mmCIF file of C-alpha atoms in Angstrom:
data_model
loop_
_atom_site.group_PDB
_atom_site.id
_atom_site.type_symbol
_atom_site.label_atom_id
_atom_site.label_comp_id
_atom_site.label_asym_id
_atom_site.label_seq_id
_atom_site.Cartn_x
_atom_site.Cartn_y
_atom_site.Cartn_z
ATOM 1 C CA MET I 1 92.541 98.500 80.893
ATOM 2 C CA LYS I 2 96.195 98.692 81.835
ATOM 3 C CA LYS I 3 97.672 94.758 81.292
ATOM 4 C CA PRO I 4 100.499 93.708 83.728
ATOM 5 C CA ALA I 5 104.148 93.574 82.626
ATOM 6 C CA ALA I 6 105.146 90.222 83.079
ATOM 7 C CA PHE I 7 104.825 87.299 80.860
ATOM 8 C CA PHE I 8 102.217 84.735 82.578
ATOM 9 C CA VAL I 9 103.424 80.994 83.122
ATOM 10 C CA VAL I 10 100.209 79.308 84.415
ATOM 11 C CA SER I 11 100.618 75.584 85.520
ATOM 12 C CA ALA I 12 97.033 74.228 85.118
ATOM 13 C CA TRP I 13 95.061 71.238 86.172
ATOM 14 C CA LYS I 14 91.496 71.029 85.136
ATOM 15 C CA ASN I 15 90.895 74.854 86.531
ATOM 16 C CA ASP I 16 88.726 77.478 84.660
ATOM 17 C CA ILE I 17 91.645 79.714 83.307
ATOM 18 C CA ASN I 18 89.451 82.422 81.932
ATOM 19 C CA TRP I 19 90.530 84.771 84.613
ATOM 20 C CA ILE I 20 93.824 85.178 82.449
ATOM 21 C CA GLU I 21 91.814 86.986 79.489
ATOM 22 C CA ASP I 22 91.084 89.942 82.437
ATOM 23 C CA TYR I 23 94.564 90.645 82.625
ATOM 24 C CA THR I 24 96.578 89.537 79.480
ATOM 25 C CA ASP I 25 96.747 88.176 76.361
ATOM 26 C CA ASN I 26 100.668 87.630 76.843
ATOM 27 C CA TYR I 27 100.677 83.894 78.652
ATOM 28 C CA LEU I 28 101.479 80.330 78.026
ATOM 29 C CA ILE I 29 99.288 77.791 79.943
ATOM 30 C CA TYR I 30 100.855 74.417 81.063
ATOM 31 C CA ASP I 31 98.182 72.061 81.046
ATOM 32 C CA LYS I 32 98.609 68.965 83.036
ATOM 33 C CA SER I 33 95.384 67.588 82.898
ATOM 34 C CA HIS I 34 95.616 67.720 78.851
ATOM 35 C CA THR I 35 91.661 68.867 79.203
ATOM 36 C CA LEU I 36 91.985 72.578 78.161
ATOM 37 C CA LYS I 37 91.616 73.101 74.404
ATOM 38 C CA LYS I 38 95.168 72.679 72.574
ATOM 39 C CA ILE I 39 96.055 76.610 70.893
ATOM 40 C CA GLY I 40 99.130 78.064 70.400
ATOM 41 C CA LYS I 41 99.449 79.716 73.968
ATOM 42 C CA THR I 42 98.700 75.920 75.749
ATOM 43 C CA ILE I 43 101.166 73.744 76.026
ATOM 44 C CA ARG I 44 100.395 70.198 77.693
ATOM 45 C CA VAL I 45 103.006 68.404 79.320
ATOM 46 C CA PRO I 46 103.106 65.210 81.782
ATOM 47 C CA ASN I 47 101.485 65.788 85.217
ATOM 48 C CA VAL I 48 104.658 65.344 87.309
ATOM 49 C CA GLY I 49 106.216 67.443 89.823
ATOM 50 C CA TYR I 50 103.192 70.109 90.955
ATOM 51 C CA ASN I 51 103.886 73.406 89.459
ATOM 52 C CA ILE I 52 107.545 73.045 89.750
ATOM 53 C CA TYR I 53 108.207 70.962 86.898
ATOM 54 C CA ASP I 54 106.461 73.524 84.826
ATOM 55 C CA GLU I 55 108.416 76.455 86.217
ATOM 56 C CA CYS I 56 111.594 74.674 85.392
ATOM 57 C CA HIS I 57 110.600 73.282 81.955
ATOM 58 C CA PHE I 58 109.781 76.921 81.250
ATOM 59 C CA ILE I 59 113.267 78.453 82.032
ATOM 60 C CA ILE I 60 115.173 75.501 80.404
ATOM 61 C CA ASN I 61 113.101 75.947 77.241
ATOM 62 C CA ASN I 62 113.329 79.903 77.067
ATOM 63 C CA TYR I 63 116.655 80.238 79.344
ATOM 64 C CA GLU I 64 118.086 82.169 76.098
ATOM 65 C CA ASN I 65 114.924 84.415 75.309
ATOM 66 C CA LEU I 66 112.965 84.447 78.664
ATOM 67 C CA PRO I 67 110.616 87.609 79.028
ATOM 68 C CA GLU I 68 111.825 90.764 80.638
ATOM 69 C CA ILE I 69 109.522 89.876 83.897
ATOM 70 C CA THR I 70 107.675 86.691 84.085
ATOM 71 C CA ALA I 71 104.768 85.950 86.367
ATOM 72 C CA PHE I 72 104.559 82.274 87.714
ATOM 73 C CA LEU I 73 101.087 81.137 88.755
ATOM 74 C CA GLU I 74 98.921 78.211 89.250
ATOM 75 C CA GLY I 75 95.705 77.643 87.355
ATOM 76 C CA ASN I 76 93.747 79.044 90.062
ATOM 77 C CA PRO I 77 96.052 82.143 91.442
ATOM 78 C CA PHE I 78 93.536 83.024 93.800
ATOM 79 C CA ASP I 79 93.973 80.122 96.404
ATOM 80 C CA HIS I 80 96.808 81.264 97.860
ATOM 81 C CA CYS I 81 96.127 84.971 97.443
ATOM 82 C CA LYS I 82 92.927 86.906 97.756
ATOM 83 C CA LYS I 83 92.154 88.769 94.309
ATOM 84 C CA GLU I 84 91.719 91.876 95.839
ATOM 85 C CA THR I 85 95.568 91.488 97.034
ATOM 86 C CA PHE I 86 96.634 89.600 93.628
ATOM 87 C CA ASP I 87 95.258 93.011 91.677
ATOM 88 C CA LYS I 88 97.323 95.157 93.621
ATOM 89 C CA LEU I 89 100.707 93.024 93.180
ATOM 90 C CA ILE I 90 100.386 91.637 89.381
ATOM 91 C CA TYR I 91 101.217 94.864 88.084
ATOM 92 C CA ARG I 92 104.701 95.426 89.569
ATOM 93 C CA LYS I 93 107.833 95.121 87.535
ATOM 94 C CA GLU I 94 110.412 93.997 90.461
ATOM 95 C CA PHE I 95 110.728 90.797 92.225
ATOM 96 C CA THR I 96 107.199 90.141 94.188
ATOM 97 C CA PRO I 97 105.691 87.019 96.276
ATOM 98 C CA ILE I 98 102.229 86.538 95.013
ATOM 99 C CA GLU I 99 100.724 85.681 98.411
ATOM 100 C CA ASP I 100 98.357 86.925 101.182
ATOM 101 C CA TYR I 101 98.526 85.088 104.221
ATOM 102 C CA SER I 102 97.645 88.003 106.315
ATOM 103 C CA HIS I 103 94.698 86.361 108.085
ATOM 104 C CA ILE I 104 96.807 83.696 109.336
ATOM 105 C CA PRO I 105 97.300 84.141 113.066
ATOM 106 C CA GLU I 106 101.313 83.379 114.209
ATOM 107 C CA SER I 107 101.991 80.115 116.174
ATOM 108 C CA GLY I 108 105.342 78.187 116.908
ATOM 109 C CA TRP I 109 104.886 76.708 113.026
ATOM 110 C CA HIS I 110 104.555 80.061 111.179
ATOM 111 C CA LYS I 111 105.106 83.393 111.084
ATOM 112 C CA LYS I 112 105.213 86.773 109.065
ATOM 113 C CA SER I 113 108.349 88.349 107.919
ATOM 114 C CA ASP I 114 109.430 92.213 107.990
ATOM 115 C CA ASP I 115 107.536 92.652 105.041
ATOM 116 C CA GLY I 116 104.384 90.749 106.074
ATOM 117 C CA GLY I 117 105.160 87.463 104.239
ATOM 118 C CA TYR I 118 104.839 83.985 105.098
ATOM 119 C CA MET I 119 107.484 82.230 106.793
ATOM 120 C CA GLU I 120 107.530 78.427 108.510
ATOM 121 C CA ARG I 121 109.788 76.829 110.842
ATOM 122 C CA ASN I 122 112.594 74.910 109.452
ATOM 123 C CA ASN I 123 111.729 70.996 110.122
ATOM 124 C CA SER I 124 110.720 69.282 107.110
ATOM 125 C CA TRP I 125 107.531 67.858 108.702
ATOM 126 C CA TYR I 126 106.008 68.208 104.846
ATOM 127 C CA ILE I 127 108.552 65.096 104.039
ATOM 128 C CA ARG I 128 107.860 63.156 106.459
ATOM 129 C CA SER I 129 103.951 63.931 105.972
ATOM 130 C CA HIS I 130 103.621 63.415 102.649
ATOM 131 C CA LYS I 131 105.688 60.203 102.767
ATOM 132 C CA LYS I 132 103.490 58.813 105.489
ATOM 133 C CA THR I 133 100.210 59.236 103.736
ATOM 134 C CA HIS I 134 101.596 58.612 99.895
ATOM 135 C CA GLY I 135 104.144 55.896 100.672
ATOM 136 C CA PRO I 136 108.108 55.941 100.610
ATOM 137 C CA GLU I 137 108.151 56.030 96.808
ATOM 138 C CA VAL I 138 107.253 59.635 96.634
ATOM 139 C CA GLY I 139 109.950 60.883 98.541
ATOM 140 C CA ARG I 140 112.951 59.502 96.582
ATOM 141 C CA TYR I 141 116.148 61.818 96.817
ATOM 142 C CA LEU I 142 115.846 64.208 99.878
ATOM 143 C CA GLN I 143 115.208 63.733 103.730
ATOM 144 C CA SER I 144 115.397 67.374 104.259
ATOM 145 C CA TYR I 145 115.257 70.960 103.327
ATOM 146 C CA ASN I 146 118.913 71.522 104.251
ATOM 147 C CA GLN I 147 120.036 68.399 102.612
ATOM 148 C CA PHE I 148 118.496 70.140 99.329
ATOM 149 C CA LEU I 149 120.557 73.683 100.118
ATOM 150 C CA ASP I 150 123.792 71.618 100.855
ATOM 151 C CA ILE I 151 123.426 69.310 97.380
ATOM 152 C CA MET I 152 122.594 72.960 95.329
ATOM 153 C CA PHE I 153 124.525 75.755 96.919
ATOM 154 C CA GLU I 154 127.863 76.806 98.312
ATOM 155 C CA LYS I 155 128.179 76.923 102.165
ATOM 156 C CA PRO I 156 124.349 77.974 102.641
ATOM 157 C CA GLU I 157 122.854 78.901 105.659
ATOM 158 C CA HIS I 158 120.365 76.586 107.496
ATOM 159 C CA PRO I 159 117.562 78.988 108.431
ATOM 160 C CA ARG I 160 115.240 78.573 111.542
ATOM 161 C CA TRP I 161 112.765 79.864 109.409
ATOM 162 C CA ILE I 162 111.764 79.841 105.722
ATOM 163 C CA ARG I 163 110.590 82.523 103.987
ATOM 164 C CA PHE I 164 108.176 81.289 100.703
ATOM 165 C CA SER I 165 105.063 82.064 99.169
ATOM 166 C CA PRO I 166 102.796 79.179 99.407
ATOM 167 C CA GLY I 167 102.005 77.634 96.343
ATOM 168 C CA GLY I 168 105.361 79.110 94.425
ATOM 169 C CA GLN I 169 103.694 81.582 92.622
ATOM 170 C CA TYR I 170 106.354 84.924 91.981
ATOM 171 C CA ILE I 171 107.053 87.899 89.512
ATOM 172 C CA VAL I 172 110.518 87.209 88.768
ATOM 173 C CA PRO I 173 112.972 89.542 86.674
ATOM 174 C CA ARG I 174 114.868 87.880 83.820
ATOM 175 C CA GLU I 175 118.263 88.959 85.660
ATOM 176 C CA ASN I 176 117.119 86.977 88.526
ATOM 177 C CA ILE I 177 116.580 83.809 86.644
ATOM 178 C CA LEU I 178 119.838 83.978 84.761
ATOM 179 C CA TYR I 179 121.820 84.344 88.147
ATOM 180 C CA TYR I 180 121.705 80.621 88.178
ATOM 181 C CA THR I 181 122.976 78.325 85.222
ATOM 182 C CA ILE I 182 120.592 76.156 82.687
ATOM 183 C CA ASN I 183 122.108 73.226 84.423
ATOM 184 C CA PHE I 184 120.791 74.313 87.508
ATOM 185 C CA TYR I 185 117.164 74.361 86.371
ATOM 186 C CA LYS I 186 118.156 70.869 84.882
ATOM 187 C CA LYS I 187 119.201 69.615 88.142
ATOM 188 C CA LEU I 188 115.798 71.074 89.836
ATOM 189 C CA ILE I 189 113.626 69.244 87.516
ATOM 190 C CA SER I 190 114.896 65.939 88.170
ATOM 191 C CA PHE I 191 114.060 66.375 91.716
ATOM 192 C CA VAL I 192 110.641 66.504 90.697
ATOM 193 C CA ASP I 193 109.892 64.919 87.234
ATOM 194 C CA TYR I 194 109.782 61.218 88.232
ATOM 195 C CA HIS I 195 106.176 61.479 89.959
ATOM 196 C CA ARG I 196 102.880 62.976 90.104
ATOM 197 C CA ILE I 197 103.012 64.262 93.790
ATOM 198 C CA PRO I 198 107.021 64.237 94.504
ATOM 199 C CA ALA I 199 108.099 65.112 98.359
ATOM 200 C CA GLU I 200 110.799 66.814 97.108
ATOM 201 C CA GLY I 201 108.597 69.494 95.096
ATOM 202 C CA HIS I 202 107.325 70.860 98.513
ATOM 203 C CA VAL I 203 111.307 71.274 99.460
ATOM 204 C CA ILE I 204 111.592 73.427 96.143
ATOM 205 C CA GLU I 205 108.575 75.298 96.801
ATOM 206 C CA ARG I 206 110.424 76.443 99.932
ATOM 207 C CA VAL I 207 113.315 76.994 98.291
ATOM 208 C CA LEU I 208 112.108 79.270 95.400
ATOM 209 C CA TYR I 209 111.948 82.798 97.427
ATOM 210 C CA TYR I 210 115.839 82.309 97.681
ATOM 211 C CA ILE I 211 116.583 81.151 94.331
ATOM 212 C CA PHE I 212 114.578 83.791 92.564
ATOM 213 C CA THR I 213 116.441 86.233 94.932
ATOM 214 C CA ASN I 214 119.711 85.231 94.377
ATOM 215 C CA LYS I 215 120.333 84.152 98.135
ATOM 216 C CA TRP I 216 123.305 81.714 97.627
ATOM 217 C CA LYS I 217 125.880 80.864 94.886
ATOM 218 C CA GLU I 218 125.354 77.478 92.774
ATOM 219 C CA LYS I 219 127.507 74.698 93.705
#
């Protein structure tokens, strides 16, 4: 069976990860629950910051020696992407969101992009909702999506609609990652490493598409 070109970086929390062996032996699993067998291809990390923490951790620690192509995936990559769609996308060698929301009807809250991807209205609803459900301690740094853009980038536009892949799953070429400095990714991880479920993780999840397509210049 042909193997994908991408190196798999998988963020796992008590997931059945046997699916990986069906695709590749070129991977690193970030074990947030410390329940997986500790082998050379598994690293145990604190259960903080969702998979945003793991993606930034991998970039920071491998910045000088990144794979040519990296696939950032969840422990269950089929949660946000049907397996049949995943099987088509995972072999790509260019920037690719790993998603399938073709079944979701358009509404005033979300719609499809020109390439059929997922778009959401930019109103930062998830920050308010997350803090209301879990308490103010889960939102230490950010009050809005636009605030984050202004902190991190030079003269960013504040979009009416946000293009992103729910779950933060992407295939990313090395040059796209290296467009930003290692300090940029250290700043990203500092927004989410303080809590298991930080509201800031939902913000960065929604900015990853633009980060990995090098939309704006780093401030």
